[in-house]
Amino acid sequence: MVSIFDVAASEGDVTGRDLGRAVESLLAGWAERLAVPVEVWALPTREVPDDTARLAYRVLVDALGRGAGAREISVAMTTGRTLRLTVSCDGVPPQDDARADEEAAAANALRAQVAAMRGVYSTGSGASEHMTITLELPLP
């Protein structure tokens, strides 16, 4: 399996000015390299603070990694009063316990960073093979 980190730009390369382009490039690379259809509902259109852009990008990379093996992934990232990210994955295969523990640890670290920025980060699963990850960060 190809790691999402093989197709991701360096986090340091992501700025608030080019977040939309970085996300678009990441999603195109992910879809192409892993042959997973990625439906893009929305991309950010306004400049955001660099630290906000980098955190949102990290959450997106983590979400795509969690969706490895999915049959389809949908992504929306919008910028208005807040930066909102929703990643929805269908057909996510069951995880082994070690992978679940690893992902939980990564999610806890991201949750702490999001909380420090007064944001909200959540993960959930509806149907047995469906997962949704959401992020909301306040913008100045």
JSON list of C-alpha atoms in Angstrom, two decimals:
[
{"chain": "A", "resi": 1, "resn": "MET", "atom": "CA", "xyz": [0.00, 0.00, 0.00]},
{"chain": "A", "resi": 2, "resn": "VAL", "atom": "CA", "xyz": [1.22, 3.52, -0.83]},
{"chain": "A", "resi": 3, "resn": "SER", "atom": "CA", "xyz": [1.39, 5.90, 2.09]},
{"chain": "A", "resi": 4, "resn": "ILE", "atom": "CA", "xyz": [-0.47, 9.17, 1.83]},
{"chain": "A", "resi": 5, "resn": "PHE", "atom": "CA", "xyz": [2.76, 10.82, 2.90]},
{"chain": "A", "resi": 6, "resn": "ASP", "atom": "CA", "xyz": [4.30, 9.77, -0.42]},
{"chain": "A", "resi": 7, "resn": "VAL", "atom": "CA", "xyz": [1.89, 12.07, -2.27]},
{"chain": "A", "resi": 8, "resn": "ALA", "atom": "CA", "xyz": [1.56, 14.86, 0.27]},
{"chain": "A", "resi": 9, "resn": "ALA", "atom": "CA", "xyz": [3.42, 18.14, -0.03]},
{"chain": "A", "resi": 10, "resn": "SER", "atom": "CA", "xyz": [5.67, 18.98, 2.84]},
{"chain": "A", "resi": 11, "resn": "GLU", "atom": "CA", "xyz": [3.54, 20.63, 5.50]},
{"chain": "A", "resi": 12, "resn": "GLY", "atom": "CA", "xyz": [6.05, 23.49, 5.61]},
{"chain": "A", "resi": 13, "resn": "ASP", "atom": "CA", "xyz": [5.29, 24.22, 1.95]},
{"chain": "A", "resi": 14, "resn": "VAL", "atom": "CA", "xyz": [1.61, 24.89, 2.68]},
{"chain": "A", "resi": 15, "resn": "THR", "atom": "CA", "xyz": [0.68, 28.51, 3.25]},
{"chain": "A", "resi": 16, "resn": "GLY", "atom": "CA", "xyz": [-2.62, 30.24, 3.87]},
{"chain": "A", "resi": 17, "resn": "ARG", "atom": "CA", "xyz": [-2.36, 31.83, 0.44]},
{"chain": "A", "resi": 18, "resn": "ASP", "atom": "CA", "xyz": [-1.97, 28.57, -1.49]},
{"chain": "A", "resi": 19, "resn": "LEU", "atom": "CA", "xyz": [-4.05, 26.18, 0.64]},
{"chain": "A", "resi": 20, "resn": "GLY", "atom": "CA", "xyz": [-6.56, 25.56, -2.15]},
{"chain": "A", "resi": 21, "resn": "ARG", "atom": "CA", "xyz": [-3.83, 24.61, -4.64]},
{"chain": "A", "resi": 22, "resn": "ALA", "atom": "CA", "xyz": [-2.07, 22.39, -2.08]},
{"chain": "A", "resi": 23, "resn": "VAL", "atom": "CA", "xyz": [-5.32, 20.56, -1.28]},
{"chain": "A", "resi": 24, "resn": "GLU", "atom": "CA", "xyz": [-6.19, 20.17, -4.95]},
{"chain": "A", "resi": 25, "resn": "SER", "atom": "CA", "xyz": [-2.73, 18.75, -5.70]},
{"chain": "A", "resi": 26, "resn": "LEU", "atom": "CA", "xyz": [-2.89, 16.37, -2.73]},
{"chain": "A", "resi": 27, "resn": "LEU", "atom": "CA", "xyz": [-6.31, 15.06, -3.76]},
{"chain": "A", "resi": 28, "resn": "ALA", "atom": "CA", "xyz": [-5.31, 14.60, -7.40]},
{"chain": "A", "resi": 29, "resn": "GLY", "atom": "CA", "xyz": [-2.18, 12.71, -6.37]},
{"chain": "A", "resi": 30, "resn": "TRP", "atom": "CA", "xyz": [-4.10, 10.55, -3.92]},
{"chain": "A", "resi": 31, "resn": "ALA", "atom": "CA", "xyz": [-6.76, 9.63, -6.49]},
{"chain": "A", "resi": 32, "resn": "GLU", "atom": "CA", "xyz": [-4.21, 8.94, -9.21]},
{"chain": "A", "resi": 33, "resn": "ARG", "atom": "CA", "xyz": [-1.71, 6.92, -7.20]},
{"chain": "A", "resi": 34, "resn": "LEU", "atom": "CA", "xyz": [-4.23, 4.77, -5.35]},
{"chain": "A", "resi": 35, "resn": "ALA", "atom": "CA", "xyz": [-7.00, 4.63, -7.96]},
{"chain": "A", "resi": 36, "resn": "VAL", "atom": "CA", "xyz": [-9.56, 5.80, -5.41]},
{"chain": "A", "resi": 37, "resn": "PRO", "atom": "CA", "xyz": [-12.24, 8.13, -6.77]},
{"chain": "A", "resi": 38, "resn": "VAL", "atom": "CA", "xyz": [-12.10, 11.45, -4.92]},
{"chain": "A", "resi": 39, "resn": "GLU", "atom": "CA", "xyz": [-15.09, 13.74, -5.27]},
{"chain": "A", "resi": 40, "resn": "VAL", "atom": "CA", "xyz": [-14.19, 17.35, -4.45]},
{"chain": "A", "resi": 41, "resn": "TRP", "atom": "CA", "xyz": [-17.21, 19.34, -3.31]},
{"chain": "A", "resi": 42, "resn": "ALA", "atom": "CA", "xyz": [-15.39, 22.57, -2.46]},
{"chain": "A", "resi": 43, "resn": "LEU", "atom": "CA", "xyz": [-11.91, 24.04, -2.08]},
{"chain": "A", "resi": 44, "resn": "PRO", "atom": "CA", "xyz": [-10.86, 27.04, 0.02]},
{"chain": "A", "resi": 45, "resn": "THR", "atom": "CA", "xyz": [-11.05, 30.33, -1.86]},
{"chain": "A", "resi": 46, "resn": "ARG", "atom": "CA", "xyz": [-9.78, 32.86, 0.65]},
{"chain": "A", "resi": 47, "resn": "GLU", "atom": "CA", "xyz": [-6.43, 33.34, 2.29]},
{"chain": "A", "resi": 48, "resn": "VAL", "atom": "CA", "xyz": [-6.18, 32.05, 5.85]},
{"chain": "A", "resi": 49, "resn": "PRO", "atom": "CA", "xyz": [-3.43, 32.27, 8.48]},
{"chain": "A", "resi": 50, "resn": "ASP", "atom": "CA", "xyz": [-0.52, 29.92, 7.72]},
{"chain": "A", "resi": 51, "resn": "ASP", "atom": "CA", "xyz": [-0.86, 27.99, 10.99]},
{"chain": "A", "resi": 52, "resn": "THR", "atom": "CA", "xyz": [-4.54, 27.38, 10.26]},
{"chain": "A", "resi": 53, "resn": "ALA", "atom": "CA", "xyz": [-3.74, 26.22, 6.72]},
{"chain": "A", "resi": 54, "resn": "ARG", "atom": "CA", "xyz": [-1.05, 23.83, 7.93]},
{"chain": "A", "resi": 55, "resn": "LEU", "atom": "CA", "xyz": [-3.28, 22.32, 10.60]},
{"chain": "A", "resi": 56, "resn": "ALA", "atom": "CA", "xyz": [-6.17, 21.85, 8.15]},
{"chain": "A", "resi": 57, "resn": "TYR", "atom": "CA", "xyz": [-3.77, 20.22, 5.70]},
{"chain": "A", "resi": 58, "resn": "ARG", "atom": "CA", "xyz": [-2.49, 17.86, 8.44]},
{"chain": "A", "resi": 59, "resn": "VAL", "atom": "CA", "xyz": [-6.05, 16.87, 9.32]},
{"chain": "A", "resi": 60, "resn": "LEU", "atom": "CA", "xyz": [-6.80, 16.23, 5.64]},
{"chain": "A", "resi": 61, "resn": "VAL", "atom": "CA", "xyz": [-3.68, 14.07, 5.24]},
{"chain": "A", "resi": 62, "resn": "ASP", "atom": "CA", "xyz": [-4.64, 12.12, 8.37]},
{"chain": "A", "resi": 63, "resn": "ALA", "atom": "CA", "xyz": [-8.21, 11.68, 7.13]},
{"chain": "A", "resi": 64, "resn": "LEU", "atom": "CA", "xyz": [-7.03, 10.38, 3.75]},
{"chain": "A", "resi": 65, "resn": "GLY", "atom": "CA", "xyz": [-4.70, 7.96, 5.49]},
{"chain": "A", "resi": 66, "resn": "ARG", "atom": "CA", "xyz": [-7.58, 6.69, 7.62]},
{"chain": "A", "resi": 67, "resn": "GLY", "atom": "CA", "xyz": [-9.62, 6.22, 4.45]},
{"chain": "A", "resi": 68, "resn": "ALA", "atom": "CA", "xyz": [-6.97, 4.05, 2.83]},
{"chain": "A", "resi": 69, "resn": "GLY", "atom": "CA", "xyz": [-8.71, 1.25, 1.02]},
{"chain": "A", "resi": 70, "resn": "ALA", "atom": "CA", "xyz": [-12.00, 3.14, 0.71]},
{"chain": "A", "resi": 71, "resn": "ARG", "atom": "CA", "xyz": [-14.02, 2.75, -2.48]},
{"chain": "A", "resi": 72, "resn": "GLU", "atom": "CA", "xyz": [-14.77, 6.48, -2.66]},
{"chain": "A", "resi": 73, "resn": "ILE", "atom": "CA", "xyz": [-13.73, 9.63, -0.81]},
{"chain": "A", "resi": 74, "resn": "SER", "atom": "CA", "xyz": [-15.53, 12.99, -0.79]},
{"chain": "A", "resi": 75, "resn": "VAL", "atom": "CA", "xyz": [-13.86, 16.18, 0.41]},
{"chain": "A", "resi": 76, "resn": "ALA", "atom": "CA", "xyz": [-15.12, 19.70, 1.06]},
{"chain": "A", "resi": 77, "resn": "MET", "atom": "CA", "xyz": [-12.98, 22.49, 2.49]},
{"chain": "A", "resi": 78, "resn": "THR", "atom": "CA", "xyz": [-14.51, 25.94, 2.68]},
{"chain": "A", "resi": 79, "resn": "THR", "atom": "CA", "xyz": [-13.43, 29.27, 4.08]},
{"chain": "A", "resi": 80, "resn": "GLY", "atom": "CA", "xyz": [-15.86, 31.85, 5.37]},
{"chain": "A", "resi": 81, "resn": "ARG", "atom": "CA", "xyz": [-16.10, 32.90, 8.98]},
{"chain": "A", "resi": 82, "resn": "THR", "atom": "CA", "xyz": [-14.50, 29.55, 9.72]},
{"chain": "A", "resi": 83, "resn": "LEU", "atom": "CA", "xyz": [-12.42, 27.03, 7.84]},
{"chain": "A", "resi": 84, "resn": "ARG", "atom": "CA", "xyz": [-14.49, 23.87, 7.53]},
{"chain": "A", "resi": 85, "resn": "LEU", "atom": "CA", "xyz": [-13.30, 20.51, 6.32]},
{"chain": "A", "resi": 86, "resn": "THR", "atom": "CA", "xyz": [-15.42, 17.41, 5.79]},
{"chain": "A", "resi": 87, "resn": "VAL", "atom": "CA", "xyz": [-13.96, 14.14, 4.57]},
{"chain": "A", "resi": 88, "resn": "SER", "atom": "CA", "xyz": [-16.39, 11.32, 3.92]},
{"chain": "A", "resi": 89, "resn": "CYS", "atom": "CA", "xyz": [-15.14, 7.83, 3.04]},
{"chain": "A", "resi": 90, "resn": "ASP", "atom": "CA", "xyz": [-17.30, 4.96, 1.81]},
{"chain": "A", "resi": 91, "resn": "GLY", "atom": "CA", "xyz": [-16.17, 1.37, 1.71]},
{"chain": "A", "resi": 92, "resn": "VAL", "atom": "CA", "xyz": [-13.55, 1.68, 4.44]},
{"chain": "A", "resi": 93, "resn": "PRO", "atom": "CA", "xyz": [-12.21, -1.78, 5.28]},
{"chain": "A", "resi": 94, "resn": "PRO", "atom": "CA", "xyz": [-12.22, -2.93, 8.91]},
{"chain": "A", "resi": 95, "resn": "GLN", "atom": "CA", "xyz": [-9.11, -2.05, 10.92]},
{"chain": "A", "resi": 96, "resn": "ASP", "atom": "CA", "xyz": [-6.92, -4.27, 13.01]},
{"chain": "A", "resi": 97, "resn": "ASP", "atom": "CA", "xyz": [-6.42, -3.27, 16.65]},
{"chain": "A", "resi": 98, "resn": "ALA", "atom": "CA", "xyz": [-2.85, -2.00, 16.17]},
{"chain": "A", "resi": 99, "resn": "ARG", "atom": "CA", "xyz": [-3.87, 0.30, 13.31]},
{"chain": "A", "resi": 100, "resn": "ALA", "atom": "CA", "xyz": [-6.88, 1.56, 15.26]},
{"chain": "A", "resi": 101, "resn": "ASP", "atom": "CA", "xyz": [-4.63, 2.40, 18.25]},
{"chain": "A", "resi": 102, "resn": "GLU", "atom": "CA", "xyz": [-2.15, 4.19, 15.98]},
{"chain": "A", "resi": 103, "resn": "GLU", "atom": "CA", "xyz": [-4.91, 6.25, 14.36]},
{"chain": "A", "resi": 104, "resn": "ALA", "atom": "CA", "xyz": [-6.43, 7.11, 17.74]},
{"chain": "A", "resi": 105, "resn": "ALA", "atom": "CA", "xyz": [-3.08, 8.44, 18.96]},
{"chain": "A", "resi": 106, "resn": "ALA", "atom": "CA", "xyz": [-2.70, 10.59, 15.82]},
{"chain": "A", "resi": 107, "resn": "ALA", "atom": "CA", "xyz": [-6.25, 11.87, 16.19]},
{"chain": "A", "resi": 108, "resn": "ASN", "atom": "CA", "xyz": [-5.65, 12.81, 19.83]},
{"chain": "A", "resi": 109, "resn": "ALA", "atom": "CA", "xyz": [-2.60, 14.86, 18.88]},
{"chain": "A", "resi": 110, "resn": "LEU", "atom": "CA", "xyz": [-4.59, 16.63, 16.15]},
{"chain": "A", "resi": 111, "resn": "ARG", "atom": "CA", "xyz": [-7.50, 17.22, 18.54]},
{"chain": "A", "resi": 112, "resn": "ALA", "atom": "CA", "xyz": [-5.14, 18.93, 20.99]},
{"chain": "A", "resi": 113, "resn": "GLN", "atom": "CA", "xyz": [-3.79, 21.21, 18.26]},
{"chain": "A", "resi": 114, "resn": "VAL", "atom": "CA", "xyz": [-7.31, 22.02, 17.06]},
{"chain": "A", "resi": 115, "resn": "ALA", "atom": "CA", "xyz": [-8.51, 22.72, 20.62]},
{"chain": "A", "resi": 116, "resn": "ALA", "atom": "CA", "xyz": [-5.55, 25.07, 21.13]},
{"chain": "A", "resi": 117, "resn": "MET", "atom": "CA", "xyz": [-6.86, 27.06, 18.14]},
{"chain": "A", "resi": 118, "resn": "ARG", "atom": "CA", "xyz": [-10.42, 27.04, 19.60]},
{"chain": "A", "resi": 119, "resn": "GLY", "atom": "CA", "xyz": [-11.60, 24.67, 16.89]},
{"chain": "A", "resi": 120, "resn": "VAL", "atom": "CA", "xyz": [-13.57, 21.43, 16.71]},
{"chain": "A", "resi": 121, "resn": "TYR", "atom": "CA", "xyz": [-12.34, 18.13, 15.29]},
{"chain": "A", "resi": 122, "resn": "SER", "atom": "CA", "xyz": [-14.50, 15.02, 15.18]},
{"chain": "A", "resi": 123, "resn": "THR", "atom": "CA", "xyz": [-14.53, 11.58, 13.67]},
{"chain": "A", "resi": 124, "resn": "GLY", "atom": "CA", "xyz": [-17.47, 9.30, 13.29]},
{"chain": "A", "resi": 125, "resn": "SER", "atom": "CA", "xyz": [-18.77, 6.31, 11.47]},
{"chain": "A", "resi": 126, "resn": "GLY", "atom": "CA", "xyz": [-22.31, 5.69, 10.41]},
{"chain": "A", "resi": 127, "resn": "ALA", "atom": "CA", "xyz": [-22.82, 2.57, 8.37]},
{"chain": "A", "resi": 128, "resn": "SER", "atom": "CA", "xyz": [-20.32, -0.21, 8.96]},
{"chain": "A", "resi": 129, "resn": "GLU", "atom": "CA", "xyz": [-18.03, 0.88, 6.11]},
{"chain": "A", "resi": 130, "resn": "HIS", "atom": "CA", "xyz": [-18.54, 4.67, 6.31]},
{"chain": "A", "resi": 131, "resn": "MET", "atom": "CA", "xyz": [-16.37, 7.23, 8.06]},
{"chain": "A", "resi": 132, "resn": "THR", "atom": "CA", "xyz": [-16.67, 11.02, 8.34]},
{"chain": "A", "resi": 133, "resn": "ILE", "atom": "CA", "xyz": [-14.04, 13.39, 9.67]},
{"chain": "A", "resi": 134, "resn": "THR", "atom": "CA", "xyz": [-14.90, 17.03, 10.27]},
{"chain": "A", "resi": 135, "resn": "LEU", "atom": "CA", "xyz": [-12.85, 20.06, 11.24]},
{"chain": "A", "resi": 136, "resn": "GLU", "atom": "CA", "xyz": [-13.90, 23.60, 12.03]},
{"chain": "A", "resi": 137, "resn": "LEU", "atom": "CA", "xyz": [-11.36, 26.32, 12.81]},
{"chain": "A", "resi": 138, "resn": "PRO", "atom": "CA", "xyz": [-12.22, 29.96, 13.52]},
{"chain": "A", "resi": 139, "resn": "LEU", "atom": "CA", "xyz": [-10.80, 32.54, 11.13]},
{"chain": "A", "resi": 140, "resn": "PRO", "atom": "CA", "xyz": [-9.90, 36.14, 11.90]}
]
